[in-house]
PDB file of C-alpha atoms in Angstrom:
ATOM      1  CA  MET A 290       3.220 -19.418  -9.549  1.00  0.00           C
ATOM      2  CA  ARG A 291       4.822 -17.466  -6.729  1.00  0.00           C
ATOM      3  CA  ARG A 292       5.377 -14.779  -5.612  1.00  0.00           C
ATOM      4  CA  LEU A 293      16.927  -5.277   0.637  1.00  0.00           C
ATOM      5  CA  ALA A 294      32.225   2.493   5.359  1.00  0.00           C
ATOM      6  CA  ILE A 295      31.880   5.788   5.493  1.00  0.00           C
ATOM      7  CA  ALA A 296      29.465   7.174   7.959  1.00  0.00           C
ATOM      8  CA  ILE A 297      29.253   5.786  11.459  1.00  0.00           C
ATOM      9  CA  LEU A 298      26.312   6.758  13.593  1.00  0.00           C
ATOM     10  CA  VAL A 299      25.964   5.921  17.236  1.00  0.00           C
ATOM     11  CA  LEU A 300      22.949   7.293  19.045  1.00  0.00           C
ATOM     12  CA  GLY A 301      23.643   7.366  22.750  1.00  0.00           C
ATOM     13  CA  GLY A 302      21.123   5.529  24.879  1.00  0.00           C
ATOM     14  CA  CYS A 303      19.363   3.976  21.890  1.00  0.00           C
ATOM     15  CA  GLY A 304      21.758   1.144  21.153  1.00  0.00           C
ATOM     16  CA  ARG A 305      21.818   1.773  17.409  1.00  0.00           C
ATOM     17  CA  ILE A 306      25.019   1.208  15.550  1.00  0.00           C
ATOM     18  CA  GLY A 307      24.779   2.211  11.900  1.00  0.00           C
ATOM     19  CA  PHE A 308      27.634   2.051   9.464  1.00  0.00           C
ATOM     20  CA  GLY A 309      28.219   2.767   5.822  1.00  0.00           C
ATOM     21  CA  GLY A 310      28.665  -0.428   3.880  1.00  0.00           C
ATOM     22  CA  GLY A 311      30.132  -1.754   0.700  1.00  0.00           C
ATOM     23  CA  ASP A 312      29.269  -4.214  -2.022  1.00  0.00           C
ATOM     24  CA  ASP A 313      32.221  -6.415  -1.079  1.00  0.00           C
ATOM     25  CA  ALA A 314      31.866  -8.669   1.949  1.00  0.00           C
ATOM     26  CA  GLY A 315      35.622  -8.406   2.401  1.00  0.00           C
ATOM     27  CA  GLY A 316      35.444  -4.691   3.185  1.00  0.00           C
ATOM     28  CA  ASP A 317      36.487  -2.865   6.326  1.00  0.00           C
ATOM     29  CA  ASP A 318      35.180  -3.689   9.755  1.00  0.00           C
ATOM     30  CA  GLY A 319      33.010  -1.356  11.770  1.00  0.00           C
ATOM     31  CA  PRO A 320      34.294   1.410  14.055  1.00  0.00           C
ATOM     32  CA  VAL A 321      37.749   1.003  15.518  1.00  0.00           C
ATOM     33  CA  GLY A 322      37.698  -0.967  18.735  1.00  0.00           C
ATOM     34  CA  ASP A 323      34.194  -2.448  18.684  1.00  0.00           C
ATOM     35  CA  GLY A 324      34.968  -5.478  16.538  1.00  0.00           C
ATOM     36  CA  SER A 325      31.736  -5.095  14.585  1.00  0.00           C
ATOM     37  CA  ARG A 326      31.355  -6.065  10.944  1.00  0.00           C
ATOM     38  CA  LEU A 327      27.783  -4.850  10.595  1.00  0.00           C
ATOM     39  CA  GLY A 328      28.864  -2.359   7.944  1.00  0.00           C
ATOM     40  CA  VAL A 329      30.323  -5.055   5.675  1.00  0.00           C
ATOM     41  CA  GLY A 330      28.086  -5.877   2.721  1.00  0.00           C
ATOM     42  CA  LEU A 331      25.398  -3.450   3.909  1.00  0.00           C
ATOM     43  CA  GLU A 332      23.521  -2.475   0.732  1.00  0.00           C
ATOM     44  CA  PHE A 333      20.484  -0.673   2.209  1.00  0.00           C
ATOM     45  CA  TYR A 334      19.748   0.576   5.717  1.00  0.00           C
ATOM     46  CA  TYR A 335      16.587   2.464   6.620  1.00  0.00           C
ATOM     47  CA  PRO A 336      16.412   3.588  10.294  1.00  0.00           C
ATOM     48  CA  LEU A 337      12.945   5.092   9.573  1.00  0.00           C
ATOM     49  CA  ASP A 338      13.365   7.850  12.147  1.00  0.00           C
ATOM     50  CA  GLN A 339      11.969  10.876  10.323  1.00  0.00           C
ATOM     51  CA  SER A 340       8.659  12.400  11.372  1.00  0.00           C
ATOM     52  CA  ALA A 341       7.096  13.499   8.072  1.00  0.00           C
ATOM     53  CA  GLY A 342       7.451  13.535   4.295  1.00  0.00           C
ATOM     54  CA  HIS A 343       8.070  11.139   1.443  1.00  0.00           C
ATOM     55  CA  ALA A 344      11.847  10.780   1.852  1.00  0.00           C
ATOM     56  CA  VAL A 345      13.177   7.534   3.344  1.00  0.00           C
ATOM     57  CA  PRO A 346      16.879   8.242   4.010  1.00  0.00           C
ATOM     58  CA  ASP A 347      19.396   5.444   3.509  1.00  0.00           C
ATOM     59  CA  ALA A 348      22.093   5.181   6.211  1.00  0.00           C
ATOM     60  CA  SER A 349      24.157   2.482   4.470  1.00  0.00           C
ATOM     61  CA  GLY A 350      26.626   4.969   2.995  1.00  0.00           C
ATOM     62  CA  HIS A 351      25.393   4.315  -0.569  1.00  0.00           C
ATOM     63  CA  ALA A 352      22.823   7.161  -0.605  1.00  0.00           C
ATOM     64  CA  ARG A 353      20.125   4.803  -1.913  1.00  0.00           C
ATOM     65  CA  ASN A 354      17.242   6.757  -0.458  1.00  0.00           C
ATOM     66  CA  GLY A 355      13.682   5.451  -0.647  1.00  0.00           C
ATOM     67  CA  TYR A 356      10.264   7.022  -1.161  1.00  0.00           C
ATOM     68  CA  ALA A 357       7.195   6.594   1.064  1.00  0.00           C
ATOM     69  CA  TRP A 358       4.213   6.605  -1.269  1.00  0.00           C
ATOM     70  CA  ASP A 359       1.457   8.058   0.929  1.00  0.00           C
ATOM     71  CA  PRO A 360       2.870   9.175   4.308  1.00  0.00           C
ATOM     72  CA  THR A 361      -0.197  11.194   5.266  1.00  0.00           C
ATOM     73  CA  THR A 362      -3.183   8.855   4.812  1.00  0.00           C
ATOM     74  CA  HIS A 363      -2.203   5.207   4.360  1.00  0.00           C
ATOM     75  CA  MET A 364       1.218   5.382   5.980  1.00  0.00           C
ATOM     76  CA  GLN A 365       2.297   7.060   9.198  1.00  0.00           C
ATOM     77  CA  TRP A 366       5.663   8.089  10.595  1.00  0.00           C
ATOM     78  CA  LEU A 367       5.872   7.029  14.229  1.00  0.00           C
ATOM     79  CA  ALA A 368       8.364   9.474  15.718  1.00  0.00           C
ATOM     80  CA  GLY A 369       9.748   7.803  18.817  1.00  0.00           C
ATOM     81  CA  GLY A 370       7.351   4.898  18.335  1.00  0.00           C
ATOM     82  CA  GLY A 371       9.789   2.305  17.048  1.00  0.00           C
ATOM     83  CA  VAL A 372      12.138  -0.095  18.769  1.00  0.00           C
ATOM     84  CA  VAL A 373      15.039   2.269  18.101  1.00  0.00           C
ATOM     85  CA  GLY A 374      13.822   5.826  17.558  1.00  0.00           C
ATOM     86  CA  GLY A 375      10.963   6.040  15.073  1.00  0.00           C
ATOM     87  CA  ALA A 376       9.249   3.594  12.743  1.00  0.00           C
ATOM     88  CA  LEU A 377       7.011   3.553   9.677  1.00  0.00           C
ATOM     89  CA  HIS A 378       3.443   2.228   9.846  1.00  0.00           C
ATOM     90  CA  PHE A 379       1.586   0.730   6.876  1.00  0.00           C
ATOM     91  CA  ASP A 380      -2.192   0.247   6.701  1.00  0.00           C
ATOM     92  CA  GLY A 381      -2.096  -2.340   3.885  1.00  0.00           C
ATOM     93  CA  THR A 382      -3.924  -0.362   1.194  1.00  0.00           C
ATOM     94  CA  ALA A 383      -2.838  -1.521  -2.267  1.00  0.00           C
ATOM     95  CA  TYR A 384      -1.044   1.073  -4.405  1.00  0.00           C
ATOM     96  CA  GLU A 385      -0.951   3.506  -1.454  1.00  0.00           C
ATOM     97  CA  SER A 386       0.806   1.860   1.494  1.00  0.00           C
ATOM     98  CA  PHE A 387       4.413   1.012   0.566  1.00  0.00           C
ATOM     99  CA  ALA A 388       7.884   2.494   0.242  1.00  0.00           C
ATOM    100  CA  LEU A 389      10.040   1.802  -2.794  1.00  0.00           C
ATOM    101  CA  PHE A 390      13.832   1.883  -2.764  1.00  0.00           C
ATOM    102  CA  PRO A 391      16.063   3.212  -4.077  1.00  0.00           C
ATOM    103  CA  ALA A 392      13.995   5.966  -5.626  1.00  0.00           C
ATOM    104  CA  ALA A 393      14.337   9.296  -7.376  1.00  0.00           C
ATOM    105  CA  GLY A 394      11.152  10.966  -6.243  1.00  0.00           C
ATOM    106  CA  SER A 395       8.373   8.474  -6.887  1.00  0.00           C
ATOM    107  CA  MET A 396      10.336   6.661  -9.609  1.00  0.00           C
ATOM    108  CA  CYS A 397      12.288   3.490  -8.945  1.00  0.00           C
ATOM    109  CA  GLY A 398      16.052   3.937  -9.149  1.00  0.00           C
ATOM    110  CA  SER A 399      18.820   1.510 -10.054  1.00  0.00           C
ATOM    111  CA  ALA A 400      19.397  -1.208  -7.440  1.00  0.00           C
ATOM    112  CA  PRO A 401      22.092  -3.905  -7.233  1.00  0.00           C
ATOM    113  CA  ALA A 402      20.862  -7.278  -8.474  1.00  0.00           C
ATOM    114  CA  LEU A 403      21.710  -9.149  -5.233  1.00  0.00           C
ATOM    115  CA  THR A 404      21.302 -12.625  -6.691  1.00  0.00           C
ATOM    116  CA  GLY A 405      23.880 -14.292  -4.434  1.00  0.00           C
ATOM    117  CA  SER A 406      24.139 -14.576  -0.675  1.00  0.00           C
ATOM    118  CA  LEU A 407      21.754 -12.255   1.116  1.00  0.00           C
ATOM    119  CA  THR A 408      20.483 -11.212   4.518  1.00  0.00           C
ATOM    120  CA  LEU A 409      17.220  -9.339   5.084  1.00  0.00           C
ATOM    121  CA  SER A 410      16.700  -7.897   8.557  1.00  0.00           C
ATOM    122  CA  ALA A 411      14.099  -5.673  10.243  1.00  0.00           C
ATOM    123  CA  TRP A 412      12.035  -5.096  13.336  1.00  0.00           C
ATOM    124  CA  ALA A 413       8.336  -5.588  12.623  1.00  0.00           C
ATOM    125  CA  LYS A 414       5.065  -5.316  14.555  1.00  0.00           C
ATOM    126  CA  PHE A 415       2.091  -6.879  12.788  1.00  0.00           C
ATOM    127  CA  ASP A 416      -1.335  -5.393  13.521  1.00  0.00           C
ATOM    128  CA  SER A 417      -2.952  -8.368  11.829  1.00  0.00           C
ATOM    129  CA  PHE A 418      -2.025 -11.142   9.430  1.00  0.00           C
ATOM    130  CA  GLY A 419      -3.166 -11.956   5.919  1.00  0.00           C
ATOM    131  CA  ASP A 420      -3.507 -15.420   4.428  1.00  0.00           C
ATOM    132  CA  TRP A 421      -0.684 -16.510   2.164  1.00  0.00           C
ATOM    133  CA  SER A 422      -3.261 -17.877  -0.326  1.00  0.00           C
ATOM    134  CA  GLY A 423      -0.933 -20.573  -1.596  1.00  0.00           C
ATOM    135  CA  TYR A 424       1.740 -18.121  -2.680  1.00  0.00           C
ATOM    136  CA  SER A 425       4.688 -17.393  -0.415  1.00  0.00           C
ATOM    137  CA  LEU A 426       4.409 -14.660   2.204  1.00  0.00           C
ATOM    138  CA  GLY A 427       1.143 -13.400   3.613  1.00  0.00           C
ATOM    139  CA  ASP A 428       2.623 -10.115   4.842  1.00  0.00           C
ATOM    140  CA  PHE A 429       5.724  -8.524   3.305  1.00  0.00           C
ATOM    141  CA  ILE A 430       8.195  -6.506   5.377  1.00  0.00           C
ATOM    142  CA  ILE A 431      10.813  -6.329   2.620  1.00  0.00           C
ATOM    143  CA  GLY A 432      10.293  -7.684  -0.883  1.00  0.00           C
ATOM    144  CA  ARG A 433      11.636  -7.561  -4.402  1.00  0.00           C
ATOM    145  CA  GLY A 434       9.485  -9.268  -6.966  1.00  0.00           C
ATOM    146  CA  GLU A 435       7.181 -12.237  -6.418  1.00  0.00           C
ATOM    147  CA  GLY A 436       4.627 -14.355  -8.253  1.00  0.00           C
ATOM    148  CA  GLY A 437       1.730 -13.085 -10.314  1.00  0.00           C
ATOM    149  CA  GLY A 438       3.938 -12.535 -13.322  1.00  0.00           C
ATOM    150  CA  THR A 439       6.691 -10.456 -11.732  1.00  0.00           C
ATOM    151  CA  GLY A 440       9.079 -13.322 -10.971  1.00  0.00           C
ATOM    152  CA  GLY A 441      12.545 -13.178  -9.453  1.00  0.00           C
ATOM    153  CA  GLY A 442      13.855 -11.651  -6.259  1.00  0.00           C
ATOM    154  CA  TRP A 443      13.480 -12.269  -2.537  1.00  0.00           C
ATOM    155  CA  GLY A 444      11.319 -11.405   0.453  1.00  0.00           C
ATOM    156  CA  LEU A 445      10.990 -11.399   4.244  1.00  0.00           C
ATOM    157  CA  GLY A 446       7.795 -11.223   6.263  1.00  0.00           C
ATOM    158  CA  ALA A 447       5.160 -13.456   7.814  1.00  0.00           C
ATOM    159  CA  THR A 448       3.409 -16.489   6.371  1.00  0.00           C
ATOM    160  CA  ASN A 449       0.956 -19.183   7.393  1.00  0.00           C
ATOM    161  CA  GLY A 450       2.287 -21.386   4.606  1.00  0.00           C
ATOM    162  CA  CYS A 451       3.471 -23.975   7.150  1.00  0.00           C
ATOM    163  CA  GLY A 452       0.464 -23.793   9.484  1.00  0.00           C
ATOM    164  CA  ALA A 453       0.844 -21.271  12.303  1.00  0.00           C
ATOM    165  CA  GLU A 454       1.672 -17.652  11.507  1.00  0.00           C
ATOM    166  CA  THR A 455       5.484 -17.523  11.531  1.00  0.00           C
ATOM    167  CA  ALA A 456       8.351 -15.622   9.980  1.00  0.00           C
ATOM    168  CA  GLY A 457       8.786 -16.379   6.283  1.00  0.00           C
ATOM    169  CA  PHE A 458      11.753 -15.968   3.931  1.00  0.00           C
ATOM    170  CA  GLU A 459      11.962 -16.602   0.188  1.00  0.00           C
ATOM    171  CA  VAL A 460      14.414 -16.460  -2.713  1.00  0.00           C
ATOM    172  CA  SER A 461      13.550 -17.060  -6.353  1.00  0.00           C
ATOM    173  CA  VAL A 462      14.585 -20.221  -8.162  1.00  0.00           C
ATOM    174  CA  ASP A 463      13.284 -19.336 -11.616  1.00  0.00           C
ATOM    175  CA  SER A 464      10.711 -16.963 -13.090  1.00  0.00           C
ATOM    176  CA  GLY A 465       7.810 -18.810 -11.482  1.00  0.00           C
ATOM    177  CA  ARG A 466       9.098 -20.628  -8.369  1.00  0.00           C
ATOM    178  CA  TYR A 467      10.519 -19.757  -4.965  1.00  0.00           C
ATOM    179  CA  ALA A 468      12.356 -21.556  -2.200  1.00  0.00           C
ATOM    180  CA  ILE A 469      10.317 -20.643   0.874  1.00  0.00           C
ATOM    181  CA  VAL A 470      11.261 -21.392   4.475  1.00  0.00           C
ATOM    182  CA  CYS A 471       9.042 -20.825   7.518  1.00  0.00           C
ATOM    183  CA  GLY A 472      10.002 -20.113  11.100  1.00  0.00           C
ATOM    184  CA  THR A 473       8.847 -22.167  14.086  1.00  0.00           C
ATOM    185  CA  THR A 474       7.848 -19.389  16.521  1.00  0.00           C
ATOM    186  CA  ALA A 475       4.192 -18.389  16.278  1.00  0.00           C
ATOM    187  CA  LEU A 476       4.010 -14.620  15.860  1.00  0.00           C
ATOM    188  CA  SER A 477       1.416 -12.569  17.737  1.00  0.00           C
ATOM    189  CA  PRO A 478      -0.085  -9.284  16.529  1.00  0.00           C
ATOM    190  CA  GLY A 479       0.857  -6.142  18.392  1.00  0.00           C
ATOM    191  CA  THR A 480       4.337  -7.361  19.402  1.00  0.00           C
ATOM    192  CA  TRP A 481       7.666  -6.113  18.079  1.00  0.00           C
ATOM    193  CA  HIS A 482       9.859  -8.925  16.734  1.00  0.00           C
ATOM    194  CA  HIS A 483      13.219  -8.783  15.039  1.00  0.00           C
ATOM    195  CA  LEU A 484      13.017 -10.970  11.922  1.00  0.00           C
ATOM    196  CA  ALA A 485      15.832 -11.957   9.599  1.00  0.00           C
ATOM    197  CA  GLY A 486      16.296 -14.245   6.624  1.00  0.00           C
ATOM    198  CA  VAL A 487      19.743 -15.506   5.614  1.00  0.00           C
ATOM    199  CA  PHE A 488      20.519 -17.039   2.221  1.00  0.00           C
ATOM    200  CA  ASP A 489      23.983 -18.614   1.904  1.00  0.00           C
ATOM    201  CA  ALA A 490      24.386 -19.176  -1.815  1.00  0.00           C
ATOM    202  CA  ALA A 491      27.595 -21.228  -1.556  1.00  0.00           C
ATOM    203  CA  ALA A 492      26.151 -23.605   1.016  1.00  0.00           C
ATOM    204  CA  GLN A 493      22.674 -23.501  -0.570  1.00  0.00           C
ATOM    205  CA  THR A 494      21.020 -22.910   2.796  1.00  0.00           C
ATOM    206  CA  MET A 495      18.244 -20.617   3.996  1.00  0.00           C
ATOM    207  CA  ASP A 496      17.656 -19.768   7.647  1.00  0.00           C
ATOM    208  CA  VAL A 497      15.147 -17.704   9.585  1.00  0.00           C
ATOM    209  CA  TYR A 498      15.953 -15.847  12.812  1.00  0.00           C
ATOM    210  CA  VAL A 499      13.409 -14.430  15.265  1.00  0.00           C
ATOM    211  CA  ASP A 500      14.546 -12.045  18.003  1.00  0.00           C
ATOM    212  CA  GLY A 501      18.173 -12.944  17.354  1.00  0.00           C
ATOM    213  CA  MET A 502      17.673 -16.703  17.688  1.00  0.00           C
ATOM    214  CA  LEU A 503      17.807 -19.338  14.949  1.00  0.00           C
ATOM    215  CA  ASP A 504      14.179 -20.227  14.184  1.00  0.00           C
ATOM    216  CA  THR A 505      14.376 -22.196  10.936  1.00  0.00           C
ATOM    217  CA  GLY A 506      11.439 -24.490  10.404  1.00  0.00           C
ATOM    218  CA  PRO A 507      10.055 -26.429   7.439  1.00  0.00           C
ATOM    219  CA  MET A 508       9.740 -25.272   3.886  1.00  0.00           C
ATOM    220  CA  THR A 509       6.289 -24.855   2.404  1.00  0.00           C
ATOM    221  CA  SER A 510       4.876 -27.977   0.804  1.00  0.00           C
ATOM    222  CA  ASP A 511       5.320 -26.663  -2.715  1.00  0.00           C
ATOM    223  CA  SER A 512       8.645 -24.908  -2.148  1.00  0.00           C
ATOM    224  CA  ALA A 513      11.363 -25.386  -4.733  1.00  0.00           C
ATOM    225  CA  ALA A 514      14.800 -26.618  -3.667  1.00  0.00           C
ATOM    226  CA  ILE A 515      17.204 -23.976  -2.383  1.00  0.00           C
ATOM    227  CA  PRO A 516      19.214 -22.611  -5.338  1.00  0.00           C
ATOM    228  CA  SER A 517      22.846 -21.513  -5.612  1.00  0.00           C
ATOM    229  CA  SER A 518      21.694 -18.072  -6.776  1.00  0.00           C
ATOM    230  CA  SER A 519      18.397 -16.269  -7.101  1.00  0.00           C
ATOM    231  CA  VAL A 520      16.898 -15.090 -10.371  1.00  0.00           C
ATOM    232  CA  PRO A 521      17.309 -11.350 -10.952  1.00  0.00           C
ATOM    233  CA  THR A 522      14.319  -9.114 -11.477  1.00  0.00           C
ATOM    234  CA  GLY A 523      13.826  -5.605 -12.772  1.00  0.00           C
ATOM    235  CA  MET A 524      11.168  -4.952 -10.155  1.00  0.00           C
ATOM    236  CA  CYS A 525      11.833  -2.293  -7.543  1.00  0.00           C
ATOM    237  CA  PRO A 526      12.424  -3.420  -3.949  1.00  0.00           C
ATOM    238  CA  TYR A 527       9.699  -2.425  -1.475  1.00  0.00           C
ATOM    239  CA  LEU A 528       9.061  -2.025   2.206  1.00  0.00           C
ATOM    240  CA  GLY A 529       5.599  -3.132   3.275  1.00  0.00           C
ATOM    241  CA  ALA A 530       4.576  -4.801   0.017  1.00  0.00           C
ATOM    242  CA  GLY A 531       5.302  -7.374  -2.608  1.00  0.00           C
ATOM    243  CA  ALA A 532       5.946  -6.104  -6.102  1.00  0.00           C
ATOM    244  CA  ASN A 533       2.447  -6.858  -7.361  1.00  0.00           C
ATOM    245  CA  GLN A 534       0.765  -4.924  -4.509  1.00  0.00           C
ATOM    246  CA  GLN A 535      -0.690  -7.991  -2.857  1.00  0.00           C
ATOM    247  CA  HIS A 536      -0.008  -9.397   0.612  1.00  0.00           C
ATOM    248  CA  LEU A 537       0.786  -5.937   1.914  1.00  0.00           C
ATOM    249  CA  LEU A 538       1.874  -5.375   5.494  1.00  0.00           C
ATOM    250  CA  VAL A 539      -0.590  -4.088   8.065  1.00  0.00           C
ATOM    251  CA  GLY A 540       1.775  -3.012  10.794  1.00  0.00           C
ATOM    252  CA  SER A 541       5.035  -1.192  11.488  1.00  0.00           C
ATOM    253  CA  VAL A 542       8.670  -1.568  10.414  1.00  0.00           C
ATOM    254  CA  ASP A 543      11.865  -0.286  12.015  1.00  0.00           C
ATOM    255  CA  GLU A 544      15.580  -0.636  11.230  1.00  0.00           C
ATOM    256  CA  ALA A 545      15.234  -2.313   7.822  1.00  0.00           C
ATOM    257  CA  ARG A 546      18.503  -3.646   6.360  1.00  0.00           C
ATOM    258  CA  VAL A 547      19.591  -5.581   3.271  1.00  0.00           C
ATOM    259  CA  TYR A 548      23.033  -7.223   3.088  1.00  0.00           C
ATOM    260  CA  SER A 549      24.826  -8.859   0.176  1.00  0.00           C
ATOM    261  CA  ARG A 550      26.289 -11.567   2.429  1.00  0.00           C
ATOM    262  CA  PRO A 551      25.050 -14.102   4.981  1.00  0.00           C
ATOM    263  CA  LEU A 552      25.300 -12.579   8.450  1.00  0.00           C
ATOM    264  CA  THR A 553      26.461 -14.756  11.319  1.00  0.00           C
ATOM    265  CA  ALA A 554      24.347 -15.757  14.283  1.00  0.00           C
ATOM    266  CA  ALA A 555      26.353 -13.400  16.491  1.00  0.00           C
ATOM    267  CA  GLU A 556      25.757 -10.489  14.108  1.00  0.00           C
ATOM    268  CA  LEU A 557      22.026 -11.171  13.989  1.00  0.00           C
ATOM    269  CA  ALA A 558      21.890 -11.326  17.769  1.00  0.00           C
ATOM    270  CA  GLN A 559      23.551  -7.899  17.808  1.00  0.00           C
ATOM    271  CA  LEU A 560      20.965  -6.469  15.395  1.00  0.00           C
ATOM    272  CA  ALA A 561      18.187  -7.914  17.538  1.00  0.00           C
ATOM    273  CA  THR A 562      19.456  -6.087  20.635  1.00  0.00           C
ATOM    274  CA  PRO A 563      17.927  -2.590  20.671  1.00  0.00           C
TER     275      PRO A 563
END
């Protein structure tokens, strides 16, 4: 019923710290001397800084590049228009306004299942909000699978499933149900916010962060209980859309990351500092 360490990049003056990651949360720390672990468990990282074209380069160190479906009409590269460097804008047109990852050309590539602990993180600016329509998220920033027959996966975005328009985070429980948690901070259109969702599989907890601060609110009224692992799906992960091309984002995304571990509050505060 329902319906993301090899190279180190530091851009002076921008505040970005990007590191290659690994599948193992016990991997190496970040650059020598800075004490950062933001490269550990980093599966996908899209700075979204290019100015044209379909390619969406991955800076995680895994070379899992994405593909922007229509970067000339229904999507727009915002060179210098993001929180850190550029950003990618989506106009919310179904089957036209989304990026899939990883991708070989316009075809979905092989992605890790990521059914255990997980963190989804991105800067987002919503132009407007869509109704969640009794599903899960009204506006997807990052998503892999959702209801409508696709089943399985996870997602981060905005939802009015708990009343006011807040951050929303979901993980699948089975082929037809999700555990869905809302934030508490009412989001406003036209404002950049850093949003993150953290799933700790061992503790069976889900938390939402807004602008680097813990913002976990209630779960939707028909949410399933938080599982110890999410159900895998063969669907491709997306930026700006759910897998069934509904509840698409109308707005912009910057610095999108997917981790295979639960980030700490201190790490999320670091990501939320441009």
